[in-house]
Amino acid sequence: MNDDELDRVFKALGDPTRRRIIDRLRERPNQSLFEICAASHAEDGAGLSRQAITQHLDMLQRAGLVRVEWSGRTRIHSFEPGPMREAFDAWLRSRLQKGKRR
Amino acid sequence: MRIYISSVFVDDQSKALDFYTRVLGFQVKHDIPMGEHRWLTVVSPENPEGTELLLEPGDHPAVQPYKTALVADGIPATSFQVDNIDAEYARLRALGVAFTREPMDAGPVRMAVLDDSCGNLIQIIEMKAA
């Protein structure tokens, strides 16, 4: 995983709304934009605009943390943990090891 | 001023008539020939004098891209209210209706989304007791 990819993962995770979207997609995969918005409104009261949620999803998708597939004629979103694991292997893990200074 | 009608664009009016009456359970209010199409409206048997739903021909060039984009994002064309959404879900599933979202809680309502087989997603909701 190169620095650009690492940046995209950490930037995508550096926002509470996007982390909340990941939590919801973990609980229930294969959600359309409409469902993600409906859940957001139900949980957070007024919630975010559809445009705002679309932008958050785009960032998560560019980081590889959200996978988009078609179910019939509807685009559905799921959480993809792979890049998070790669970021852990590429950077976080070595910083957590005791006694190493690199 | 009152709202007496609402509409959904349907791919095929005959097919829509079958789905909205036989499957969903609405009844025909008006069926008037208009050129190659019909002025075709249905109402709920629970409220036959209430708001009509126009099953509107979808042959204007703007309609297909509009419907395609809504379906791609899972956005319903309109929404109907039911008393017991889980019973309605079971009834419609038994009739072969495809759902893109099984009943889920969403704040003050419980909702589900189905495919009307005429190019639209339709939301059904149950208002939860306050």
mmCIF file of C-alpha atoms in Angstrom:
data_model
loop_
_atom_site.group_PDB
_atom_site.id
_atom_site.type_symbol
_atom_site.label_atom_id
_atom_site.label_comp_id
_atom_site.label_asym_id
_atom_site.label_seq_id
_atom_site.Cartn_x
_atom_site.Cartn_y
_atom_site.Cartn_z
ATOM 1 C CA MET A 1 0.000 0.000 0.000
ATOM 2 C CA ASN A 2 1.578 3.313 -1.085
ATOM 3 C CA ASP A 3 1.293 6.697 0.609
ATOM 4 C CA ASP A 4 -1.563 7.888 -1.611
ATOM 5 C CA GLU A 5 -3.627 4.830 -0.793
ATOM 6 C CA LEU A 6 -2.798 5.166 2.877
ATOM 7 C CA ASP A 7 -3.833 8.828 2.763
ATOM 8 C CA ARG A 8 -7.172 7.954 1.196
ATOM 9 C CA VAL A 9 -7.938 5.366 3.888
ATOM 10 C CA PHE A 10 -7.020 7.622 6.806
ATOM 11 C CA LYS A 11 -8.794 10.636 5.304
ATOM 12 C CA ALA A 12 -11.889 8.536 4.681
ATOM 13 C CA LEU A 13 -11.833 7.387 8.303
ATOM 14 C CA GLY A 14 -11.138 10.888 9.619
ATOM 15 C CA ASP A 15 -14.788 11.918 9.758
ATOM 16 C CA PRO A 16 -17.507 10.806 12.194
ATOM 17 C CA THR A 17 -20.231 10.692 9.538
ATOM 18 C CA ARG A 18 -18.169 8.392 7.335
ATOM 19 C CA ARG A 19 -17.301 6.156 10.269
ATOM 20 C CA ARG A 20 -21.033 6.000 11.060
ATOM 21 C CA ILE A 21 -21.791 5.001 7.459
ATOM 22 C CA ILE A 22 -19.231 2.195 7.762
ATOM 23 C CA ASP A 23 -20.892 1.027 11.005
ATOM 24 C CA ARG A 24 -24.302 0.936 9.349
ATOM 25 C CA LEU A 25 -23.033 -0.908 6.284
ATOM 26 C CA ARG A 26 -21.341 -3.446 8.563
ATOM 27 C CA GLU A 27 -24.624 -4.038 10.349
ATOM 28 C CA ARG A 28 -26.570 -4.274 7.096
ATOM 29 C CA PRO A 29 -24.698 -4.713 3.799
ATOM 30 C CA ASN A 30 -26.133 -4.103 0.321
ATOM 31 C CA GLN A 31 -27.852 -0.770 0.954
ATOM 32 C CA SER A 32 -28.986 1.670 -1.709
ATOM 33 C CA LEU A 33 -28.339 5.395 -1.358
ATOM 34 C CA PHE A 34 -32.005 5.797 -0.380
ATOM 35 C CA GLU A 35 -31.661 3.317 2.476
ATOM 36 C CA ILE A 36 -28.451 4.889 3.745
ATOM 37 C CA CYS A 37 -30.186 8.293 3.761
ATOM 38 C CA ALA A 38 -33.320 6.872 5.428
ATOM 39 C CA ALA A 39 -31.236 5.287 8.203
ATOM 40 C CA SER A 40 -29.282 8.510 8.650
ATOM 41 C CA HIS A 41 -32.480 10.541 9.001
ATOM 42 C CA ALA A 42 -34.028 8.007 11.351
ATOM 43 C CA GLU A 43 -31.023 7.946 13.673
ATOM 44 C CA ASP A 44 -29.831 11.540 13.554
ATOM 45 C CA GLY A 45 -33.088 13.413 13.303
ATOM 46 C CA ALA A 46 -32.774 15.937 10.477
ATOM 47 C CA GLY A 47 -29.787 14.042 9.135
ATOM 48 C CA LEU A 48 -27.679 14.980 6.154
ATOM 49 C CA SER A 49 -28.704 15.924 2.654
ATOM 50 C CA ARG A 50 -28.582 13.244 -0.015
ATOM 51 C CA GLN A 51 -25.808 15.210 -1.748
ATOM 52 C CA ALA A 52 -23.708 15.238 1.414
ATOM 53 C CA ILE A 53 -24.121 11.502 1.888
ATOM 54 C CA THR A 54 -23.245 10.918 -1.785
ATOM 55 C CA GLN A 55 -19.990 12.845 -1.252
ATOM 56 C CA HIS A 56 -19.142 10.852 1.858
ATOM 57 C CA LEU A 57 -19.831 7.609 -0.014
ATOM 58 C CA ASP A 58 -17.585 8.755 -2.885
ATOM 59 C CA MET A 59 -14.692 9.291 -0.470
ATOM 60 C CA LEU A 60 -15.228 5.896 1.120
ATOM 61 C CA GLN A 61 -15.430 4.300 -2.308
ATOM 62 C CA ARG A 62 -12.204 5.980 -3.507
ATOM 63 C CA ALA A 63 -10.463 4.638 -0.415
ATOM 64 C CA GLY A 64 -11.794 1.171 -1.285
ATOM 65 C CA LEU A 65 -13.730 0.974 1.996
ATOM 66 C CA VAL A 66 -17.118 0.852 0.277
ATOM 67 C CA ARG A 67 -17.841 -1.557 -2.534
ATOM 68 C CA VAL A 68 -20.598 -0.751 -5.016
ATOM 69 C CA GLU A 69 -22.450 -3.446 -6.937
ATOM 70 C CA TRP A 70 -25.647 -3.602 -8.946
ATOM 71 C CA SER A 71 -28.672 -5.461 -7.654
ATOM 72 C CA GLY A 72 -30.922 -5.456 -10.684
ATOM 73 C CA ARG A 73 -31.088 -1.775 -11.673
ATOM 74 C CA THR A 74 -30.194 -0.470 -8.203
ATOM 75 C CA ARG A 75 -26.688 0.378 -6.973
ATOM 76 C CA ILE A 76 -26.000 -1.158 -3.565
ATOM 77 C CA HIS A 77 -23.194 -0.379 -1.135
ATOM 78 C CA SER A 78 -21.296 -2.646 1.251
ATOM 79 C CA PHE A 79 -18.391 -2.216 3.642
ATOM 80 C CA GLU A 80 -15.056 -3.553 2.377
ATOM 81 C CA PRO A 81 -12.562 -4.027 5.231
ATOM 82 C CA GLY A 82 -9.587 -4.938 3.005
ATOM 83 C CA PRO A 83 -7.960 -1.480 2.772
ATOM 84 C CA MET A 84 -8.247 -1.020 6.531
ATOM 85 C CA ARG A 85 -6.389 -4.269 7.062
ATOM 86 C CA GLU A 86 -3.781 -3.212 4.493
ATOM 87 C CA ALA A 87 -3.344 0.138 6.224
ATOM 88 C CA PHE A 88 -2.826 -1.722 9.472
ATOM 89 C CA ASP A 89 -0.213 -3.997 7.898
ATOM 90 C CA ALA A 90 1.503 -1.204 5.989
ATOM 91 C CA TRP A 91 1.750 1.375 8.751
ATOM 92 C CA LEU A 92 -0.134 0.945 12.009
ATOM 93 C CA ARG A 93 1.162 -2.456 13.015
ATOM 94 C CA SER A 94 4.863 -1.557 13.048
ATOM 95 C CA ARG A 95 4.149 1.574 15.115
ATOM 96 C CA LEU A 96 2.403 -0.529 17.709
ATOM 97 C CA GLN A 97 5.262 -2.965 18.165
ATOM 98 C CA LYS A 98 7.195 -2.505 21.382
ATOM 99 C CA GLY A 99 10.859 -1.728 21.315
ATOM 100 C CA LYS A 100 11.013 -0.758 17.660
ATOM 101 C CA ARG A 101 11.788 2.803 16.780
ATOM 102 C CA ARG A 102 11.222 2.776 13.019
ATOM 103 C CA MET B 1 -56.991 24.161 -3.222
ATOM 104 C CA ARG B 2 -56.826 20.387 -2.708
ATOM 105 C CA ILE B 3 -54.586 17.579 -3.889
ATOM 106 C CA TYR B 4 -56.905 15.238 -5.794
ATOM 107 C CA ILE B 5 -54.359 13.274 -7.812
ATOM 108 C CA SER B 6 -50.784 12.084 -7.839
ATOM 109 C CA SER B 7 -49.053 10.140 -10.559
ATOM 110 C CA VAL B 8 -46.455 7.534 -11.362
ATOM 111 C CA PHE B 9 -44.948 7.107 -14.814
ATOM 112 C CA VAL B 10 -45.511 3.528 -15.938
ATOM 113 C CA ASP B 11 -43.809 1.647 -18.760
ATOM 114 C CA ASP B 12 -47.048 -0.058 -19.845
ATOM 115 C CA GLN B 13 -50.508 1.041 -18.748
ATOM 116 C CA SER B 14 -52.153 -2.394 -19.132
ATOM 117 C CA LYS B 15 -49.463 -4.069 -17.101
ATOM 118 C CA ALA B 16 -49.656 -1.273 -14.539
ATOM 119 C CA LEU B 17 -53.431 -1.653 -14.269
ATOM 120 C CA ASP B 18 -52.981 -5.327 -13.433
ATOM 121 C CA PHE B 19 -50.276 -4.673 -10.858
ATOM 122 C CA TYR B 20 -51.926 -1.743 -9.121
ATOM 123 C CA THR B 21 -55.365 -3.448 -8.935
ATOM 124 C CA ARG B 22 -54.897 -7.228 -8.741
ATOM 125 C CA VAL B 23 -51.635 -7.142 -6.799
ATOM 126 C CA LEU B 24 -51.651 -3.940 -4.722
ATOM 127 C CA GLY B 25 -55.445 -4.004 -4.345
ATOM 128 C CA PHE B 26 -56.466 -0.569 -5.635
ATOM 129 C CA GLN B 27 -59.589 -0.130 -7.775
ATOM 130 C CA VAL B 28 -60.117 1.696 -11.050
ATOM 131 C CA LYS B 29 -61.642 5.151 -10.756
ATOM 132 C CA HIS B 30 -61.286 6.435 -14.326
ATOM 133 C CA ASP B 31 -60.294 4.614 -17.488
ATOM 134 C CA ILE B 32 -60.804 6.979 -20.412
ATOM 135 C CA PRO B 33 -59.260 6.437 -23.866
ATOM 136 C CA MET B 34 -56.992 9.317 -24.878
ATOM 137 C CA GLY B 35 -55.374 8.741 -28.245
ATOM 138 C CA GLU B 36 -52.903 5.908 -27.984
ATOM 139 C CA HIS B 37 -53.042 6.033 -24.178
ATOM 140 C CA ARG B 38 -55.666 6.189 -21.436
ATOM 141 C CA TRP B 39 -56.528 8.536 -18.581
ATOM 142 C CA LEU B 40 -56.191 5.768 -16.069
ATOM 143 C CA THR B 41 -56.561 6.386 -12.346
ATOM 144 C CA VAL B 42 -56.944 4.104 -9.356
ATOM 145 C CA VAL B 43 -58.057 4.708 -5.771
ATOM 146 C CA SER B 44 -57.823 2.809 -2.523
ATOM 147 C CA PRO B 45 -60.957 0.749 -1.695
ATOM 148 C CA GLU B 46 -60.463 2.071 1.852
ATOM 149 C CA ASN B 47 -61.040 5.591 0.528
ATOM 150 C CA PRO B 48 -62.740 5.490 -2.904
ATOM 151 C CA GLU B 49 -63.427 9.246 -2.860
ATOM 152 C CA GLY B 50 -59.868 10.007 -1.833
ATOM 153 C CA THR B 51 -56.774 11.007 -3.766
ATOM 154 C CA GLU B 52 -56.405 9.248 -7.107
ATOM 155 C CA LEU B 53 -53.242 7.759 -8.481
ATOM 156 C CA LEU B 54 -52.719 8.417 -12.180
ATOM 157 C CA LEU B 55 -50.926 5.606 -14.018
ATOM 158 C CA GLU B 56 -49.288 7.980 -16.447
ATOM 159 C CA PRO B 57 -47.746 6.905 -19.764
ATOM 160 C CA GLY B 58 -43.974 7.168 -19.637
ATOM 161 C CA ASP B 59 -43.163 7.765 -23.268
ATOM 162 C CA HIS B 60 -41.841 11.321 -22.965
ATOM 163 C CA PRO B 61 -38.064 11.182 -23.589
ATOM 164 C CA ALA B 62 -37.317 12.725 -20.189
ATOM 165 C CA VAL B 63 -39.159 9.995 -18.295
ATOM 166 C CA GLN B 64 -36.877 7.017 -18.826
ATOM 167 C CA PRO B 65 -33.649 8.725 -17.664
ATOM 168 C CA TYR B 66 -35.542 10.133 -14.673
ATOM 169 C CA LYS B 67 -36.896 6.722 -13.672
ATOM 170 C CA THR B 68 -33.572 4.977 -14.297
ATOM 171 C CA ALA B 69 -31.709 7.445 -12.101
ATOM 172 C CA LEU B 70 -34.211 7.120 -9.250
ATOM 173 C CA VAL B 71 -34.118 3.322 -9.348
ATOM 174 C CA ALA B 72 -30.290 3.336 -9.454
ATOM 175 C CA ASP B 73 -30.229 5.163 -6.112
ATOM 176 C CA GLY B 74 -33.099 3.076 -4.728
ATOM 177 C CA ILE B 75 -35.431 6.086 -4.500
ATOM 178 C CA PRO B 76 -39.173 5.309 -4.563
ATOM 179 C CA ALA B 77 -41.418 7.100 -7.061
ATOM 180 C CA THR B 78 -44.138 7.379 -4.430
ATOM 181 C CA SER B 79 -45.244 6.014 -1.096
ATOM 182 C CA PHE B 80 -48.385 4.250 0.183
ATOM 183 C CA GLN B 81 -49.521 3.808 3.765
ATOM 184 C CA VAL B 82 -50.599 0.454 5.221
ATOM 185 C CA ASP B 83 -51.907 -0.558 8.657
ATOM 186 C CA ASN B 84 -49.659 -3.587 9.111
ATOM 187 C CA ILE B 85 -46.526 -3.555 6.997
ATOM 188 C CA ASP B 86 -45.307 -7.019 7.957
ATOM 189 C CA ALA B 87 -48.641 -8.595 6.987
ATOM 190 C CA GLU B 88 -48.679 -6.586 3.739
ATOM 191 C CA TYR B 89 -45.095 -7.624 2.988
ATOM 192 C CA ALA B 90 -46.008 -11.308 3.463
ATOM 193 C CA ARG B 91 -49.142 -10.946 1.313
ATOM 194 C CA LEU B 92 -47.278 -9.244 -1.543
ATOM 195 C CA ARG B 93 -44.330 -11.638 -1.397
ATOM 196 C CA ALA B 94 -46.801 -14.527 -1.762
ATOM 197 C CA LEU B 95 -48.093 -12.813 -4.916
ATOM 198 C CA GLY B 96 -44.554 -12.739 -6.332
ATOM 199 C CA VAL B 97 -43.758 -9.066 -5.721
ATOM 200 C CA ALA B 98 -40.032 -8.258 -5.624
ATOM 201 C CA PHE B 99 -38.875 -6.133 -2.693
ATOM 202 C CA THR B 100 -35.613 -4.176 -2.764
ATOM 203 C CA ARG B 101 -35.926 -3.526 0.977
ATOM 204 C CA GLU B 102 -37.729 -5.800 3.408
ATOM 205 C CA PRO B 103 -39.533 -3.980 6.238
ATOM 206 C CA MET B 104 -37.161 -1.899 8.372
ATOM 207 C CA ASP B 105 -37.611 0.650 11.127
ATOM 208 C CA ALA B 106 -36.911 4.247 10.119
ATOM 209 C CA GLY B 107 -37.696 6.624 12.950
ATOM 210 C CA PRO B 108 -41.456 7.129 13.345
ATOM 211 C CA VAL B 109 -42.303 4.695 10.550
ATOM 212 C CA ARG B 110 -41.622 1.160 9.454
ATOM 213 C CA MET B 111 -40.944 1.032 5.713
ATOM 214 C CA ALA B 112 -40.304 -1.339 2.831
ATOM 215 C CA VAL B 113 -39.609 -0.811 -0.870
ATOM 216 C CA LEU B 114 -41.025 -2.890 -3.702
ATOM 217 C CA ASP B 115 -40.684 -3.025 -7.482
ATOM 218 C CA ASP B 116 -43.943 -2.231 -9.315
ATOM 219 C CA SER B 117 -42.746 -4.130 -12.431
ATOM 220 C CA CYS B 118 -43.491 -0.958 -14.441
ATOM 221 C CA GLY B 119 -40.144 0.728 -13.906
ATOM 222 C CA ASN B 120 -40.678 2.186 -10.425
ATOM 223 C CA LEU B 121 -39.782 1.493 -6.849
ATOM 224 C CA ILE B 122 -42.683 2.023 -4.451
ATOM 225 C CA GLN B 123 -42.343 2.643 -0.751
ATOM 226 C CA ILE B 124 -44.913 1.332 1.699
ATOM 227 C CA ILE B 125 -44.961 2.602 5.256
ATOM 228 C CA GLU B 126 -46.684 1.880 8.524
ATOM 229 C CA MET B 127 -46.921 4.741 11.001
ATOM 230 C CA LYS B 128 -45.822 3.433 14.369
ATOM 231 C CA ALA B 129 -48.081 4.110 17.343
ATOM 232 C CA ALA B 130 -46.941 7.291 19.070
#
